């Protein structure tokens, strides 16, 4: 297993990344990140520990002075639990009061967004979400990022094959 996904013998994630939004860093230029707590129900935590959540369309907004995570998908736990929950329900984010005021001020500005980067379990086994404060990238910025990533890959390949003659 990878170091970030340690599983117990039952196949559940004890600590490490449970869900990741891989496109977020491509679609947004992330200015800073913050780790926030997440209010979840018991079956939601069990489903997260199975590693089946999706964050690809999720975002955070402000409602009544609180931050909420919207459109994150956590599938129902199939372990015989009778309590059902809405898979795309809004979930409350827990931050310190000063952090909350800072990020609410930032997202009320035009163009700034709070995007979830991943949901993970910390060393104590508590579910946390990493939020990135970012601005949306334009199409030409995305093209530049692709070109830069391709160049880094080609450069590593050239340095690795240096002296062999096959370029």
XYZ file of N, CA and C in Angstrom:
501
model
N 0.832 -1.182 0.000
C 0.000 0.000 0.000
C 0.877 1.246 0.000
N 0.350 2.302 -0.552
C 1.062 3.567 -0.542
C 1.082 4.118 0.881
N 2.036 4.976 1.128
C 2.192 5.509 2.479
C 1.006 6.382 2.868
N 0.336 7.024 1.890
C -0.770 7.908 2.217
C -2.060 7.156 2.465
N -2.150 5.907 2.053
C -3.377 5.139 2.232
C -3.069 3.884 3.030
N -3.022 4.013 4.329
C -2.785 2.848 5.166
C -4.124 2.240 5.512
N -4.254 0.965 5.286
C -5.511 0.282 5.545
C -5.297 -0.786 6.601
N -6.356 -1.033 7.332
C -6.313 -2.093 8.322
C -6.695 -3.398 7.649
N -6.770 -4.462 8.403
C -7.057 -5.751 7.800
C -8.469 -5.819 7.229
N -9.379 -4.971 7.676
C -10.737 -4.954 7.150
C -10.868 -4.166 5.866
N -9.789 -3.551 5.380
C -9.831 -2.778 4.149
C -10.280 -1.350 4.350
N -10.355 -0.873 5.587
C -10.784 0.490 5.858
C -9.577 1.393 6.055
N -9.720 2.659 5.693
C -8.645 3.636 5.841
C -8.620 4.109 7.282
N -7.517 3.859 7.983
C -7.415 4.306 9.365
C -6.907 5.741 9.439
N -5.921 6.081 8.628
C -5.502 7.465 8.473
C -4.863 7.615 7.094
N -4.955 8.800 6.563
C -4.495 9.065 5.204
C -5.634 9.613 4.362
N -5.388 9.750 3.077
C -6.352 10.383 2.173
C -7.488 9.426 1.844
N -8.727 9.919 2.022
C -9.915 9.125 1.713
C -10.491 9.527 0.356
N -10.408 10.805 0.009
C -10.907 11.297 -1.286
C -10.056 12.493 -1.689
N -9.859 12.653 -2.987
C -8.993 13.717 -3.477
C -9.618 14.382 -4.694
N -9.481 15.695 -4.784
C -9.951 16.466 -5.933
C -8.726 16.806 -6.776
N -8.427 15.954 -7.744
C -7.187 16.084 -8.499
C -7.223 17.242 -9.490
N -8.390 17.629 -9.956
C -8.481 18.708 -10.936
C -8.447 20.093 -10.306
N -8.580 20.178 -9.003
C -8.670 21.478 -8.344
C -7.417 22.318 -8.563
N -6.246 21.714 -8.456
C -5.005 22.481 -8.631
C -4.775 22.873 -10.081
N -5.453 22.176 -11.003
C -5.342 22.531 -12.412
C -6.321 23.656 -12.766
N -7.537 23.600 -12.248
C -8.560 24.586 -12.580
C -8.435 25.877 -11.776
N -7.740 25.833 -10.655
C -7.584 27.004 -9.793
C -6.113 27.202 -9.462
N -5.712 28.455 -9.326
C -4.387 28.727 -8.772
C -4.593 28.895 -7.260
N -4.075 27.950 -6.502
C -4.297 27.894 -5.060
C -3.340 28.859 -4.372
N -3.894 29.820 -3.640
C -3.087 30.830 -2.958
C -2.635 30.347 -1.584
N -3.540 29.704 -0.846
C -3.183 29.133 0.450
C -4.157 28.011 0.789
N -3.752 27.167 1.724
C -4.594 26.042 2.123
C -4.878 26.109 3.613
N -5.974 25.479 4.013
C -6.355 25.409 5.419
C -7.013 24.051 5.652
N -6.793 23.511 6.843
C -7.405 22.245 7.212
C -8.611 22.537 8.102
N -9.765 21.993 7.727
C -10.998 22.237 8.473
C -11.603 20.915 8.917
N -12.301 20.964 10.039
C -13.045 19.798 10.490
C -14.314 19.655 9.670
N -14.935 18.503 9.759
C -16.098 18.189 8.944
C -17.135 17.520 9.840
N -18.369 18.039 9.827
C -19.435 17.443 10.620
C -20.053 16.320 9.795
N -19.904 15.082 10.296
C -20.396 13.904 9.586
C -21.226 13.039 10.516
N -22.079 12.212 9.913
C -22.826 11.211 10.668
C -22.023 9.917 10.659
N -22.366 8.988 11.527
C -21.636 7.731 11.651
C -21.503 6.948 10.360
N -22.602 6.716 9.615
C -22.476 5.972 8.357
C -21.646 6.700 7.305
N -21.638 8.047 7.356
C -20.814 8.804 6.412
C -19.332 8.557 6.685
N -18.968 8.482 7.954
C -17.570 8.226 8.313
C -17.163 6.828 7.847
N -18.047 5.855 8.058
C -17.740 4.494 7.631
C -17.574 4.427 6.115
N -18.421 5.143 5.390
C -18.321 5.159 3.936
C -17.034 5.847 3.485
N -16.639 6.922 4.186
C -15.369 7.590 3.882
C -14.192 6.662 4.131
N -14.262 5.872 5.185
C -13.173 4.946 5.496
C -13.022 3.876 4.421
N -14.071 3.629 3.657
C -13.980 2.683 2.540
C -13.324 3.352 1.323
N -13.185 4.698 1.352
C -12.476 5.419 0.297
C -13.261 5.612 -0.976
N -14.593 5.769 -0.873
C -15.398 5.862 -2.080
C -15.999 7.234 -2.316
N -15.575 8.254 -1.626
C -16.147 9.594 -1.780
C -15.588 10.288 -3.017
N -16.332 11.300 -3.498
C -15.928 12.066 -4.673
C -16.020 13.558 -4.366
N -14.975 14.292 -4.722
C -14.932 15.735 -4.492
C -14.831 16.535 -5.786
N -15.004 15.917 -6.925
C -14.705 16.581 -8.196
C -15.582 17.798 -8.457
N -16.794 17.839 -7.953
C -17.682 18.977 -8.195
C -17.985 19.753 -6.916
N -17.268 19.505 -5.854
C -17.561 20.113 -4.556
C -16.978 21.515 -4.449
N -17.608 22.318 -3.596
C -17.134 23.669 -3.320
C -17.651 24.090 -1.956
N -17.062 25.126 -1.394
C -17.461 25.630 -0.083
C -18.067 27.019 -0.232
N -19.170 27.264 0.501
C -19.817 28.571 0.491
C -20.089 29.018 1.918
N -20.506 30.278 2.044
C -20.838 30.852 3.340
C -22.354 30.979 3.443
N -22.913 30.482 4.559
C -24.336 30.633 4.869
C -24.466 30.979 6.343
N -25.097 32.094 6.624
C -25.376 32.517 8.003
C -24.121 32.562 8.867
N -23.017 33.026 8.319
C -21.783 33.150 9.083
C -21.029 31.854 9.294
N -21.398 30.788 8.578
C -20.724 29.501 8.676
C -20.313 29.045 7.289
N -19.297 28.190 7.229
C -18.881 27.621 5.943
C -19.495 26.233 5.777
N -19.969 25.945 4.570
C -20.598 24.675 4.251
C -19.954 24.075 3.023
N -19.772 22.782 3.032
C -19.258 22.036 1.889
C -20.449 21.500 1.106
N -20.558 21.915 -0.147
C -21.684 21.520 -0.989
C -21.226 20.607 -2.109
N -22.140 19.755 -2.535
C -21.988 18.910 -3.719
C -20.869 17.880 -3.605
N -20.470 17.542 -2.402
C -19.528 16.435 -2.228
C -20.341 15.150 -2.150
N -19.849 14.110 -2.782
C -20.600 12.855 -2.853
C -19.963 11.824 -1.929
N -20.728 11.403 -0.929
C -20.315 10.308 -0.048
C -21.402 9.240 -0.185
N -21.085 8.106 -0.796
C -22.125 7.093 -1.024
C -22.611 6.465 0.283
N -23.806 5.895 0.233
C -24.364 5.255 1.425
C -23.524 4.052 1.814
N -23.391 3.863 3.108
C -22.638 2.722 3.631
C -23.497 1.473 3.502
N -22.942 0.431 2.935
C -23.695 -0.787 2.659
C -23.451 -1.872 3.709
N -23.098 -1.487 4.909
C -22.768 -2.469 5.936
C -23.925 -2.864 6.833
N -25.148 -2.787 6.351
C -26.293 -3.208 7.134
C -26.803 -2.157 8.094
N -26.425 -0.912 7.896
C -26.868 0.168 8.770
C -28.256 0.620 8.304
N -29.161 0.796 9.233
C -30.520 1.192 8.862
C -30.659 2.683 8.608
N -29.797 3.502 9.207
C -29.933 4.947 9.029
C -29.405 5.352 7.653
N -30.247 5.985 6.887
C -29.884 6.469 5.555
C -29.548 7.952 5.647
N -28.761 8.439 4.689
C -28.439 9.858 4.645
C -28.397 10.300 3.196
N -28.537 11.603 2.991
C -28.468 12.179 1.658
C -27.009 12.173 1.214
N -26.734 11.600 0.046
C -25.343 11.449 -0.400
C -24.705 12.779 -0.787
N -25.504 13.756 -1.176
C -24.962 15.073 -1.552
C -25.425 16.182 -0.603
N -25.666 15.853 0.641
C -26.134 16.831 1.630
C -25.059 17.871 1.912
N -25.455 19.107 2.231
C -24.461 20.097 2.663
C -23.873 19.687 4.005
N -22.569 19.815 4.126
C -21.880 19.412 5.357
C -21.154 20.624 5.948
N -21.332 20.829 7.231
C -20.762 21.985 7.906
C -19.260 21.823 8.081
N -18.523 22.902 7.853
C -17.072 22.921 8.036
C -16.746 23.621 9.349
N -15.795 23.088 10.070
C -15.430 23.611 11.385
C -14.071 24.296 11.317
N -14.072 25.589 11.624
C -12.849 26.388 11.645
C -12.851 27.250 12.904
N -11.676 27.749 13.268
C -11.602 28.706 14.358
C -12.274 30.006 13.912
N -12.736 30.783 14.871
C -13.505 31.989 14.566
C -12.719 32.980 13.699
N -11.430 33.160 13.993
C -10.619 34.104 13.207
C -10.409 33.590 11.785
N -10.176 32.283 11.659
C -10.028 31.697 10.324
C -11.326 31.834 9.536
N -12.433 31.588 10.195
C -13.739 31.678 9.558
C -13.979 33.089 9.021
N -13.699 34.095 9.840
C -13.887 35.483 9.413
C -12.964 35.816 8.240
N -11.746 35.334 8.280
C -10.781 35.612 7.215
C -11.248 35.017 5.888
N -11.646 33.746 5.894
C -12.003 33.077 4.640
C -13.366 33.503 4.111
N -14.283 33.869 5.000
C -15.558 34.417 4.532
C -15.311 35.752 3.848
N -14.402 36.556 4.410
C -14.037 37.819 3.766
C -13.389 37.606 2.407
N -12.573 36.576 2.288
C -11.891 36.294 1.022
C -12.860 35.807 -0.057
N -13.822 34.955 0.313
C -14.709 34.426 -0.732
C -15.807 35.404 -1.117
N -16.046 36.430 -0.281
C -17.012 37.447 -0.695
C -16.402 38.389 -1.724
N -15.068 38.426 -1.804
C -14.419 39.189 -2.872
C -14.697 38.507 -4.201
N -14.683 39.251 -5.255
C -14.952 38.682 -6.586
C -13.791 37.791 -7.020
N -14.106 36.577 -7.443
C -13.107 35.698 -8.030
C -12.451 34.706 -7.094
N -12.588 34.872 -5.795
C -11.955 33.934 -4.866
C -12.929 32.810 -4.530
N -12.410 31.584 -4.425
C -13.234 30.421 -4.120
C -12.527 29.547 -3.095
N -13.315 28.842 -2.306
C -12.780 27.835 -1.393
C -13.091 26.477 -2.014
N -12.049 25.783 -2.426
C -12.195 24.517 -3.126
C -11.637 23.402 -2.248
N -12.393 22.320 -2.035
C -11.842 21.200 -1.265
C -10.802 20.451 -2.089
N -9.625 20.256 -1.514
C -8.544 19.552 -2.203
C -8.549 18.070 -1.858
N -8.822 17.742 -0.604
C -8.918 16.334 -0.225
C -9.660 16.192 1.097
N -10.142 14.993 1.346
C -10.670 14.606 2.648
C -9.740 13.520 3.160
N -9.260 13.696 4.368
C -8.322 12.722 4.925
C -8.623 12.483 6.398
N -8.035 11.432 6.910
C -8.112 11.125 8.334
C -6.748 11.443 8.931
N -6.741 12.257 9.994
C -5.473 12.620 10.613
C -4.957 11.464 11.471
N -3.886 11.689 12.196
C -3.261 10.621 12.987
C -4.180 10.110 14.091
N -5.098 10.956 14.555
C -6.049 10.537 15.582
C -7.270 9.848 14.986
N -7.378 9.805 13.662
C -8.501 9.150 13.007
C -9.706 10.043 12.795
N -9.516 11.371 12.893
C -10.608 12.326 12.722
C -10.631 12.783 11.264
N -11.825 12.852 10.671
C -11.960 13.283 9.275
C -11.752 14.785 9.172
N -10.882 15.176 8.267
C -10.583 16.584 8.001
C -10.667 16.818 6.510
N -10.941 18.060 6.120
C -10.944 18.428 4.709
C -9.910 19.542 4.523
N -9.093 19.424 3.489
C -8.127 20.464 3.157
C -8.761 21.359 2.119
N -8.926 22.630 2.471
C -9.531 23.614 1.568
C -8.449 24.494 0.986
N -8.582 24.821 -0.281
C -7.648 25.723 -0.929
C -8.346 26.998 -1.322
N -7.781 28.123 -0.936
C -8.301 29.416 -1.359
C -7.670 29.716 -2.706
N -8.484 29.797 -3.736
C -7.915 29.956 -5.065
C -8.715 30.857 -5.957
N -8.090 31.230 -7.034
C -8.734 32.004 -8.090
C -8.773 31.132 -9.327
N -9.870 31.200 -10.057
C -10.022 30.391 -11.257
C -9.002 30.746 -12.316
N -8.462 29.734 -12.980
C -7.492 29.961 -14.043
C -8.203 30.172 -15.368
N -7.600 30.995 -16.198
C -8.115 31.183 -17.544
C -7.548 30.097 -18.452
N -8.092 29.993 -19.646
C -7.698 28.922 -20.557
C -6.208 28.991 -20.901
N -5.694 30.200 -21.124
C -4.276 30.312 -21.480
C -3.372 29.935 -20.311
N -3.823 30.194 -19.077
C -3.049 29.774 -17.909
C -2.996 28.254 -17.809
N -4.111 27.603 -18.138
C -4.141 26.137 -18.117
C -3.210 25.575 -19.177
N -3.192 26.209 -20.348
C -2.281 25.752 -21.410
C -0.833 25.904 -20.983
N -0.521 27.005 -20.319
C 0.838 27.223 -19.830
C 1.215 26.160 -18.798
N 0.270 25.803 -17.926
C 0.529 24.773 -16.914
C 0.783 23.424 -17.575
N 0.036 23.110 -18.627
C 0.234 21.847 -19.345
C 1.605 21.830 -20.004
N 1.974 22.938 -20.659
C 3.270 23.018 -21.323
C 4.410 22.892 -20.314
N 4.273 23.539 -19.169
C 5.306 23.474 -18.138
C 5.439 22.053 -17.584
N 4.304 21.395 -17.349
C 4.324 20.024 -16.850
C 4.964 19.079 -17.860
N 4.651 19.256 -19.163
C 5.248 18.425 -20.208
C 6.749 18.646 -20.302
N 7.179 19.904 -20.170
C 8.604 20.192 -20.238
C 9.341 19.550 -19.063
N 8.759 19.618 -17.861
C 9.399 18.994 -16.708
C 9.542 17.484 -16.901
N 8.520 16.865 -17.482
C 8.569 15.421 -17.745
C 9.646 15.101 -18.784
N 9.700 15.895 -19.870
C 10.709 15.663 -20.911
C 12.118 15.901 -20.383
N 12.277 16.943 -19.562
C 13.584 17.247 -18.994
C 14.060 16.101 -18.105
N 13.170 15.550 -17.289
C 13.541 14.422 -16.434
C 13.914 13.209 -17.280
N 13.192 12.999 -18.371
C 13.492 11.874 -19.254
C 14.866 12.054 -19.912
N 15.176 13.285 -20.359
C 16.472 13.548 -20.989
C 17.617 13.348 -19.993
N 17.420 13.834 -18.771
C 18.483 13.677 -17.773
C 18.663 12.222 -17.374
N 17.579 11.469 -17.343
C 17.660 10.068 -16.989
C 18.373 9.254 -18.077
N 18.151 9.614 -19.326
C 18.743 8.885 -20.450
C 20.053 9.496 -20.948
N 20.595 10.440 -20.219
C 21.807 11.136 -20.620
C 22.965 10.133 -20.749
N 23.640 10.195 -21.875
C 24.778 9.325 -22.085
C 24.451 8.019 -22.779
N 23.183 7.711 -22.948
C 22.811 6.461 -23.620
C 22.652 6.640 -25.119
N 22.420 7.875 -25.545
C 22.297 8.124 -26.979
C 20.863 8.051 -27.501
N 19.911 7.558 -26.750
C 18.523 7.509 -27.215
C 17.757 8.676 -26.620
N 17.465 9.628 -27.478
C 16.767 10.850 -27.027
C 15.364 10.803 -27.462
